[in-house]
XYZ file of C-alpha atoms in Angstrom:
499
model
C -0.877 -5.585 -13.634
C -3.385 -7.820 -15.400
C -4.042 -11.268 -13.949
C -6.522 -13.898 -15.070
C -8.419 -15.993 -12.511
C -10.482 -19.026 -13.451
C -12.663 -18.661 -10.349
C -14.891 -16.104 -12.053
C -14.816 -17.213 -15.654
C -13.229 -14.381 -17.629
C -12.504 -12.263 -14.552
C -9.475 -10.070 -15.171
C -7.711 -8.448 -12.239
C -6.185 -5.120 -13.234
C -4.432 -3.268 -10.421
C -0.928 -1.980 -9.584
C -0.369 -4.402 -6.693
C 0.528 -7.651 -8.446
C 4.127 -8.756 -8.762
C 5.405 -8.363 -12.306
C 7.463 -11.232 -13.657
C 10.867 -10.020 -14.905
C 11.382 -10.289 -18.645
C 14.430 -12.469 -17.997
C 12.271 -15.011 -16.145
C 9.733 -15.120 -18.980
C 12.468 -15.782 -21.511
C 14.070 -18.457 -19.310
C 10.721 -20.190 -18.793
C 9.890 -20.524 -22.493
C 13.474 -21.438 -23.343
C 13.395 -24.134 -20.647
C 10.164 -25.645 -21.992
C 11.617 -25.830 -25.506
C 14.914 -27.221 -24.242
C 13.169 -29.814 -22.042
C 11.026 -31.033 -24.925
C 14.022 -31.363 -27.228
C 16.148 -32.966 -24.510
C 13.532 -35.615 -23.680
C 13.083 -36.436 -27.360
C 16.755 -37.418 -27.647
C 16.996 -39.050 -24.209
C 17.256 -42.496 -25.867
C 20.625 -41.503 -27.258
C 21.625 -39.100 -24.463
C 20.080 -40.287 -21.156
C 18.735 -37.717 -18.743
C 20.548 -37.095 -15.497
C 19.019 -38.391 -12.274
C 17.812 -34.972 -11.103
C 16.300 -34.309 -14.539
C 14.420 -37.610 -14.423
C 12.826 -36.557 -11.164
C 12.353 -32.785 -11.469
C 11.261 -32.753 -15.113
C 8.381 -35.214 -14.596
C 5.295 -33.261 -13.541
C 3.253 -36.355 -12.674
C 5.859 -37.689 -10.243
C 5.966 -34.447 -8.250
C 2.307 -34.869 -7.245
C 2.707 -38.537 -6.317
C 2.410 -37.939 -2.579
C -0.282 -37.255 -0.010
C -2.046 -33.915 -0.380
C -4.276 -32.195 2.147
C -7.914 -31.633 1.260
C -8.548 -27.912 1.802
C -12.235 -28.015 0.870
C -15.129 -27.313 3.228
C -16.684 -30.631 4.206
C -18.636 -30.310 7.442
C -21.455 -27.769 7.859
C -23.544 -26.676 10.829
C -26.755 -27.559 8.970
C -27.911 -29.955 6.275
C -27.460 -27.419 3.469
C -24.544 -27.513 1.001
C -21.582 -25.418 2.170
C -21.449 -21.779 1.102
C -19.157 -18.830 1.734
C -21.015 -15.719 0.574
C -19.537 -12.225 0.726
C -22.375 -9.965 1.851
C -20.505 -6.652 1.915
C -17.099 -5.183 1.184
C -16.642 -2.016 3.234
C -13.886 0.185 1.789
C -12.394 2.757 4.174
C -10.919 5.891 2.617
C -9.422 8.904 4.375
C -10.418 12.461 3.394
C -9.557 15.849 4.987
C -12.597 17.751 6.237
C -11.668 20.796 4.165
C -12.627 18.653 1.157
C -16.044 17.737 2.563
C -17.935 19.705 -0.093
C -15.778 18.126 -2.806
C -16.801 14.685 -1.509
C -20.502 15.586 -1.431
C -20.435 16.976 -4.977
C -18.438 13.962 -6.109
C -21.076 11.591 -4.743
C -23.750 13.560 -6.592
C -21.779 13.289 -9.850
C -21.190 9.590 -9.215
C -24.949 9.130 -8.727
C -25.695 10.940 -11.989
C -23.172 8.754 -13.854
C -23.910 5.318 -12.334
C -27.340 5.314 -10.664
C -30.169 3.226 -12.118
C -33.089 5.647 -12.204
C -33.961 7.721 -9.143
C -31.751 7.278 -6.078
C -33.913 5.935 -3.272
C -31.795 6.893 -0.256
C -29.901 10.183 -0.648
C -28.983 12.168 2.466
C -25.954 14.117 1.256
C -27.862 17.424 1.180
C -28.674 17.139 4.918
C -25.124 16.650 6.258
C -23.721 20.172 6.287
C -23.120 19.834 10.022
C -20.595 17.041 9.588
C -17.656 19.112 8.343
C -17.765 21.244 11.522
C -17.977 18.227 13.855
C -14.731 17.923 15.805
C -13.962 15.264 18.383
C -16.080 12.250 19.210
C -17.909 9.568 17.274
C -20.253 10.583 14.477
C -21.764 8.639 11.606
C -23.810 9.759 8.634
C -25.389 7.939 5.698
C -24.742 9.963 2.534
C -26.194 7.921 -0.306
C -27.286 4.474 -1.440
C -27.072 3.833 -5.171
C -28.341 0.956 -7.294
C -26.025 0.676 -10.289
C -27.423 0.754 -13.806
C -26.706 -1.922 -16.367
C -24.140 0.000 -18.436
C -22.080 1.158 -15.448
C -18.425 0.116 -15.601
C -18.818 -1.230 -12.047
C -21.886 -3.347 -12.794
C -19.805 -6.445 -13.516
C -18.342 -6.176 -10.005
C -21.056 -4.757 -7.733
C -24.793 -4.212 -7.835
C -25.199 -1.574 -5.112
C -23.000 1.002 -3.362
C -23.617 2.992 -0.194
C -21.604 5.979 1.030
C -21.161 6.762 4.726
C -19.085 9.316 6.616
C -17.435 8.359 9.906
C -15.767 11.023 12.032
C -12.159 10.256 12.975
C -10.573 13.461 14.246
C -10.933 17.213 14.231
C -9.831 17.510 10.585
C -10.352 14.060 8.993
C -13.240 11.729 8.287
C -13.490 8.294 6.757
C -15.549 7.801 3.625
C -16.891 4.287 3.976
C -17.950 2.765 0.651
C -20.092 -0.317 1.214
C -20.363 -2.475 -1.893
C -22.773 -5.364 -2.453
C -21.111 -7.664 -4.962
C -22.677 -9.026 -8.122
C -24.383 -12.349 -7.355
C -22.475 -14.197 -10.060
C -19.125 -13.180 -8.569
C -20.355 -14.053 -5.066
C -21.383 -17.554 -6.135
C -18.272 -18.236 -8.201
C -15.981 -17.010 -5.447
C -17.886 -19.126 -2.916
C -17.560 -22.241 -5.073
C -13.858 -21.617 -5.476
C -13.180 -21.088 -1.766
C -15.155 -24.087 -0.504
C -13.631 -26.390 -3.127
C -10.373 -28.290 -2.922
C -7.443 -26.615 -4.672
C -4.684 -29.160 -5.372
C -1.003 -28.362 -5.213
C 0.232 -26.409 -8.213
C 3.139 -27.295 -10.498
C 5.415 -24.364 -11.269
C 8.753 -23.802 -12.930
C 11.274 -22.789 -10.283
C 14.979 -22.114 -9.870
C 15.276 -18.603 -11.360
C 17.160 -17.230 -8.369
C 20.860 -16.375 -8.833
C 20.908 -17.603 -12.441
C 21.862 -15.834 -15.644
C 19.473 -15.746 -18.591
C 21.463 -18.395 -20.471
C 21.227 -20.906 -17.579
C 17.634 -21.913 -18.369
C 18.642 -25.583 -18.701
C 19.097 -25.703 -14.909
C 15.438 -24.862 -14.182
C 13.035 -27.505 -12.895
C 9.456 -28.125 -11.817
C 8.402 -27.640 -8.226
C 5.204 -27.930 -6.213
C 3.364 -24.950 -4.764
C 0.927 -25.535 -1.906
C -2.700 -25.533 -3.029
C -3.746 -23.942 0.265
C -1.329 -21.052 -0.209
C -2.451 -20.687 -3.819
C -6.099 -20.528 -2.731
C -5.311 -17.948 -0.058
C -3.331 -15.741 -2.439
C -5.972 -15.977 -5.161
C -8.788 -15.207 -2.726
C -6.908 -12.209 -1.361
C -5.965 -10.986 -4.848
C -9.597 -11.026 -5.992
C -10.775 -9.162 -2.863
C -8.051 -6.572 -3.311
C -8.875 -6.148 -6.999
C -12.605 -5.732 -6.308
C -11.746 -3.104 -3.700
C -9.416 -1.308 -6.101
C -11.873 -1.274 -9.007
C -14.569 0.352 -6.866
C -12.204 2.807 -5.148
C -10.541 3.806 -8.429
C -13.883 4.619 -10.077
C -15.129 6.573 -7.056
C -11.847 8.495 -6.898
C -12.534 9.866 -10.366
C -15.345 11.870 -8.774
C -13.736 12.429 -5.341
C -10.030 13.218 -5.992
C -9.022 13.859 -2.325
C -9.271 10.139 -1.414
C -5.808 9.834 0.107
C -5.090 6.116 -0.304
C -6.368 5.691 -3.849
C -4.784 8.932 -5.059
C -1.419 7.589 -3.861
C -1.888 4.271 -5.718
C -2.305 2.540 -2.356
C -5.074 -0.029 -1.894
C -7.563 1.280 0.700
C -8.315 -0.567 3.902
C -11.326 -2.854 3.605
C -13.389 -5.215 5.736
C -15.415 -8.095 4.282
C -18.590 -9.385 5.910
C -19.102 -13.047 5.009
C -22.035 -15.336 5.713
C -21.345 -19.072 5.863
C -22.652 -22.349 7.216
C -19.233 -24.034 7.405
C -18.463 -25.540 10.796
C -15.789 -23.572 12.619
C -14.944 -26.463 14.945
C -13.748 -28.668 12.091
C -12.469 -28.154 8.527
C -9.073 -27.123 9.866
C -7.342 -27.333 6.494
C -10.118 -25.297 4.878
C -9.889 -22.441 7.384
C -6.121 -22.509 7.166
C -6.303 -22.201 3.361
C -7.949 -18.763 3.701
C -5.627 -17.704 6.535
C -8.134 -18.022 9.390
C -7.202 -19.484 12.774
C -9.633 -19.557 15.690
C -6.807 -18.538 18.007
C -6.629 -15.217 16.158
C -10.370 -14.489 16.186
C -12.594 -12.380 18.435
C -15.991 -14.051 18.911
C -19.371 -12.647 19.807
C -20.676 -13.946 23.162
C -23.205 -16.248 21.438
C -20.477 -17.533 19.047
C -22.576 -16.773 15.962
C -20.013 -14.340 14.544
C -16.378 -13.408 14.816
C -13.760 -10.962 13.628
C -11.015 -13.003 11.952
C -7.666 -11.197 12.170
C -5.419 -12.542 9.438
C -1.661 -12.411 9.039
C -1.631 -12.043 5.245
C -4.845 -10.150 4.605
C -7.438 -7.714 5.864
C -9.833 -8.710 8.688
C -13.009 -10.629 7.884
C -16.289 -10.504 9.764
C -17.714 -14.031 9.523
C -21.192 -14.916 10.714
C -23.650 -17.775 10.427
C -27.440 -17.922 10.452
C -28.536 -17.417 14.088
C -31.308 -19.417 15.685
C -33.506 -16.622 17.054
C -34.965 -13.497 15.423
C -33.182 -11.252 17.916
C -29.824 -12.828 17.165
C -30.481 -12.512 13.436
C -31.253 -8.803 13.744
C -28.166 -8.175 15.859
C -25.794 -10.023 13.565
C -27.265 -8.393 10.431
C -26.702 -4.923 11.905
C -23.229 -5.860 13.116
C -22.203 -7.258 9.728
C -23.223 -4.018 7.995
C -21.675 -1.627 10.538
C -18.617 -3.580 11.661
C -16.333 -1.361 9.570
C -17.670 1.744 11.369
C -16.422 0.333 14.649
C -13.114 -0.889 13.282
C -12.266 2.092 11.077
C -10.574 4.104 13.837
C -7.920 1.523 14.706
C -7.642 0.147 11.147
C -7.083 3.521 9.502
C -4.580 4.758 12.048
C -2.747 1.449 11.703
C -2.911 1.701 7.898
C -1.645 5.283 7.820
C 1.076 4.480 10.340
C 2.307 1.614 8.141
C 2.048 3.806 5.040
C 4.153 6.512 6.707
C 6.760 3.977 7.819
C 7.059 2.637 4.259
C 7.486 6.152 2.906
C 10.043 6.962 5.588
C 12.002 3.858 4.635
C 11.959 4.925 0.984
C 13.087 8.477 1.757
C 15.738 7.216 4.197
C 17.304 5.263 1.340
C 17.221 8.383 -0.819
C 18.935 10.343 1.946
C 21.673 7.712 2.155
C 22.202 7.664 -1.619
C 21.916 11.400 -2.256
C 25.365 12.888 -2.885
C 24.314 15.753 -5.108
C 23.953 19.512 -4.712
C 21.685 21.651 -2.570
C 19.047 21.896 -5.301
C 18.557 18.111 -5.300
C 18.239 18.126 -1.506
C 15.646 20.890 -1.602
C 13.654 19.045 -4.293
C 13.782 15.840 -2.222
C 12.609 17.745 0.863
C 9.706 19.272 -1.073
C 8.647 15.804 -2.306
C 8.989 14.452 1.229
C 6.779 17.174 2.747
C 4.199 16.914 -0.046
C 3.782 13.131 0.289
C 3.748 13.138 4.092
C 1.676 16.229 4.816
C -1.828 14.776 5.192
C -0.781 11.415 6.644
C 1.408 12.903 9.377
C -1.223 15.526 10.148
C -3.696 12.709 10.631
C -1.332 10.792 12.914
C -0.720 13.887 15.035
C -4.442 13.973 15.830
C -4.593 10.478 17.323
C -6.172 10.223 20.755
C -6.251 7.400 23.216
C -9.433 5.427 22.603
C -11.291 2.634 24.306
C -13.219 -0.194 22.723
C -16.410 0.150 24.759
C -18.533 -0.556 21.682
C -17.214 -4.139 21.458
C -18.311 -7.096 23.536
C -16.210 -9.861 22.024
C -14.473 -12.780 23.665
C -11.420 -14.848 22.801
C -10.859 -18.590 23.014
C -7.333 -18.078 24.336
C -7.335 -18.555 28.131
C -6.321 -15.518 30.168
C -5.769 -13.399 27.062
C -7.377 -10.134 25.995
C -9.224 -9.890 22.696
C -7.325 -8.745 19.643
C -9.516 -5.678 19.211
C -8.563 -4.662 22.760
C -4.906 -5.231 21.952
C -5.257 -3.139 18.787
C -6.710 -0.239 20.724
C -4.326 -0.515 23.666
C -1.212 -0.502 21.443
C -2.483 1.954 18.845
C -1.675 5.218 20.600
C 1.916 4.279 21.436
C 2.525 2.772 17.986
C 1.358 5.950 16.256
C 3.489 8.076 18.556
C 6.572 6.029 17.659
C 5.813 6.569 13.978
C 5.415 10.325 14.510
C 8.733 10.425 16.407
C 10.399 8.542 13.569
C 8.982 11.029 11.064
C 10.197 13.932 13.205
C 13.684 12.440 13.368
C 13.953 11.875 9.620
C 12.512 15.312 8.894
C 15.152 16.810 11.201
C 17.801 14.761 9.369
C 16.555 16.213 6.100
C 16.777 19.733 7.507
C 20.228 19.196 9.005
C 21.536 17.967 5.642
C 20.011 20.966 3.900
C 21.505 23.317 6.525
C 24.886 21.644 6.095
C 24.699 21.968 2.310
C 23.601 25.607 2.653
C 26.490 26.384 5.044
C 28.911 24.562 2.757
C 27.673 26.517 -0.274
C 27.797 29.797 1.675
C 31.359 29.094 2.834
C 32.381 28.244 -0.711
C 30.730 31.419 -2.005
C 32.458 33.542 0.665
C 35.832 32.021 -0.218
C 35.281 32.745 -3.873
C 34.253 36.314 -3.026
C 37.400 36.733 -0.903
C 39.620 35.415 -3.681
C 37.937 37.725 -6.179
C 38.396 40.698 -3.827
C 42.095 39.930 -3.344
C 42.555 39.532 -7.072
C 40.740 42.831 -7.672
C 43.043 44.636 -5.184
C 46.131 43.185 -6.840
C 44.873 44.190 -10.277
C 44.089 47.681 -8.962
C 47.584 48.069 -7.474
C 49.195 46.866 -10.682
C 47.031 49.282 -12.645
C 48.088 52.187 -10.400
C 51.767 51.276 -10.692
C 51.531 50.997 -14.454
C 49.716 54.318 -14.610
C 52.408 56.003 -12.514
C 55.178 54.520 -14.635
C 53.498 55.663 -17.828
C 52.934 59.105 -16.398
C 56.555 59.397 -15.275
C 57.889 58.088 -18.576
C 56.052 60.765 -20.530
C 57.287 63.679 -18.348
C 61.113 64.432 -18.403
C 60.890 67.012 -15.575
C 59.127 64.440 -13.447
C 61.974 61.983 -14.175
C 64.640 64.517 -13.159
C 62.770 65.357 -9.986
C 62.442 61.645 -9.232
C 66.193 61.099 -9.653
C 66.941 64.170 -7.505
C 64.592 62.863 -4.855
C 66.291 59.464 -4.912
C 69.762 61.056 -4.728
C 68.671 63.194 -1.786
C 67.310 60.096 -0.065
C 70.580 58.249 -0.632
C 72.682 61.133 0.654
C 70.462 61.385 3.681
C 71.037 57.726 4.445
C 74.774 58.257 4.276
């Protein structure tokens, strides 16, 4: 779905995740605008109703106090900024497709690289596909994009990394450095104040001809900023993943038209102890953050979006080095819990979809078998991945929380992950068994029906055979007079015997 955002000039979002407006709503909206204009023009002769006076005046709807969701206070004397340093995209690939991924990266380099690649290690990673359990990490390639690349308007540089997840899966981490123009425009949009938006509302439970009952309503500027910010991040992620998937087809999320998991690393000088309305407008709450011990960085867990790693400029050289490394590799540490959580949610959504199909399927055995084949094909890799989950610890993290007597969210993620995945696997097993039981029932029903038909045919064949024999005997007797006399004599003898 194409969407236009003013934050980046002529930036056009084009992905399958936006909500499409029904055609009925579009018609009602334009019909309402025409009707409203005509109705106001004749209001001198036909006065507007009280609710129309209020809900048709756009200026009156904004005549109340609005919250300023801009960034005002900074930790230094510089103007506020909110710069995205990296977007780390986490894809899931089976290890049997390791060579496909390596060749795909080489083809991607040939197509998009500007001159000679300065950091290619893909030819030295043959050991990775045979690596089983444990943590492993490998840099595959770092590519500077050339000017005519289709991704150049989004990103300037891409790095590929492999992170081991289980005995048969690895994560392809695609780290993208965004184009500076997009970074600056997005920063200016986020730190600025977005006023409440005026929208036409009232489409719910109305027929297409009831457009005269529509009205204007206000939409929170903070919510609008949050949704726009998240939509742009998701679209940037999708554009990169979609182009890479052309060269590496086994990317499971992108191949299923599902937006991959991503983590953004953001550098800012905005004060975290103030600007409450600003932080709320991008769905960040300090109560839902895990902080580094020196409070120079945090992992912001968000309700309506992917996690953000936010950091500021540290005071010492040592702190700067640590936070720079952490901002680049934070996705490596988070990928285990994020991907298992992502796949678990993906499986649950698919199970919900197939459960509805089971409930609504009243057709023959062939339709059940086709549905079962589709079910197994869509769930094969994801459920195989979930079956390989192991209990993990978060020893690589040293974060703290501002909530008294509470564990960090990363600890909670890891502690609940194993049990959550197991519940999803049990749910899959139950629905798969339900599929099989329905197929067995349909098979037994068809077999019983076939056996009944065969029995009826056999009985009918016996009756036809008996009738044929009787007719044959009658014909044979009728054509032989001696046989008729003998038959009468036999009958007379039988009658006399009875007497």
